[in-house]
Amino acid sequence: MGTFLTNNVPGHKALSQVIKLSAVNGQPVAKISDEPEKATCDNPEYAASAEGNLRHRLTPPQSP
């Protein structure tokens, strides 16, 4: 779908490009991936916090 958002001109081949979000309203964002080379974030502290929050949410609750 992203290809058609960046090029919807009939008769022209789409460029091979990757567009990644880096911030929203001045706040950092992070892409967390099992493949370290695909993870992105301009703020290492935010990336670590986001990854910790994700791992916490994915951890099943402990039985009493």
XYZ file of C-alpha atoms in Angstrom:
64
model
C 0.000 0.000 0.000
C 2.833 2.431 0.796
C 4.062 2.259 -2.786
C 0.776 3.676 -4.048
C 0.859 6.478 -1.470
C 4.238 7.660 -2.776
C 3.576 7.174 -6.509
C 0.150 7.026 -8.081
C 1.170 8.279 -11.529
C 0.089 5.815 -14.235
C 2.907 4.714 -16.526
C 5.684 5.494 -14.034
C 7.417 2.876 -11.923
C 7.521 3.583 -8.184
C 10.876 4.376 -6.591
C 12.290 1.830 -4.177
C 12.255 3.770 -0.921
C 11.739 3.314 2.783
C 10.074 6.047 4.829
C 10.266 5.784 8.606
C 8.604 7.956 11.220
C 11.137 9.663 13.506
C 8.973 11.984 15.636
C 5.380 13.115 16.162
C 4.725 16.673 17.346
C 8.349 16.884 18.487
C 8.139 13.679 20.537
C 10.338 10.667 19.711
C 8.940 7.449 18.298
C 10.530 4.006 18.164
C 10.267 1.021 15.877
C 10.993 -2.098 17.910
C 11.948 -5.230 15.999
C 13.276 -8.709 16.698
C 15.882 -7.859 14.058
C 18.161 -5.185 15.596
C 19.081 -3.675 12.211
C 15.389 -2.883 11.612
C 14.844 -1.142 14.963
C 14.962 2.653 14.778
C 14.844 5.546 17.226
C 16.787 8.810 17.410
C 16.612 8.804 21.228
C 18.333 5.780 22.878
C 16.709 6.432 26.280
C 13.241 6.515 24.728
C 13.982 3.367 22.710
C 15.011 1.473 25.862
C 11.904 2.670 27.712
C 9.595 1.749 24.821
C 11.145 -1.707 24.511
C 10.781 -2.296 28.268
C 7.125 -1.219 28.151
C 6.445 -3.525 25.209
C 8.094 -6.509 26.914
C 6.058 -5.804 30.068
C 2.805 -5.747 28.071
C 3.686 -8.979 26.272
C 4.556 -10.844 29.468
C 1.644 -13.050 30.595
C 0.317 -12.276 34.094
C 1.645 -14.459 36.898
C -0.792 -16.791 38.645
C -1.218 -16.187 42.408
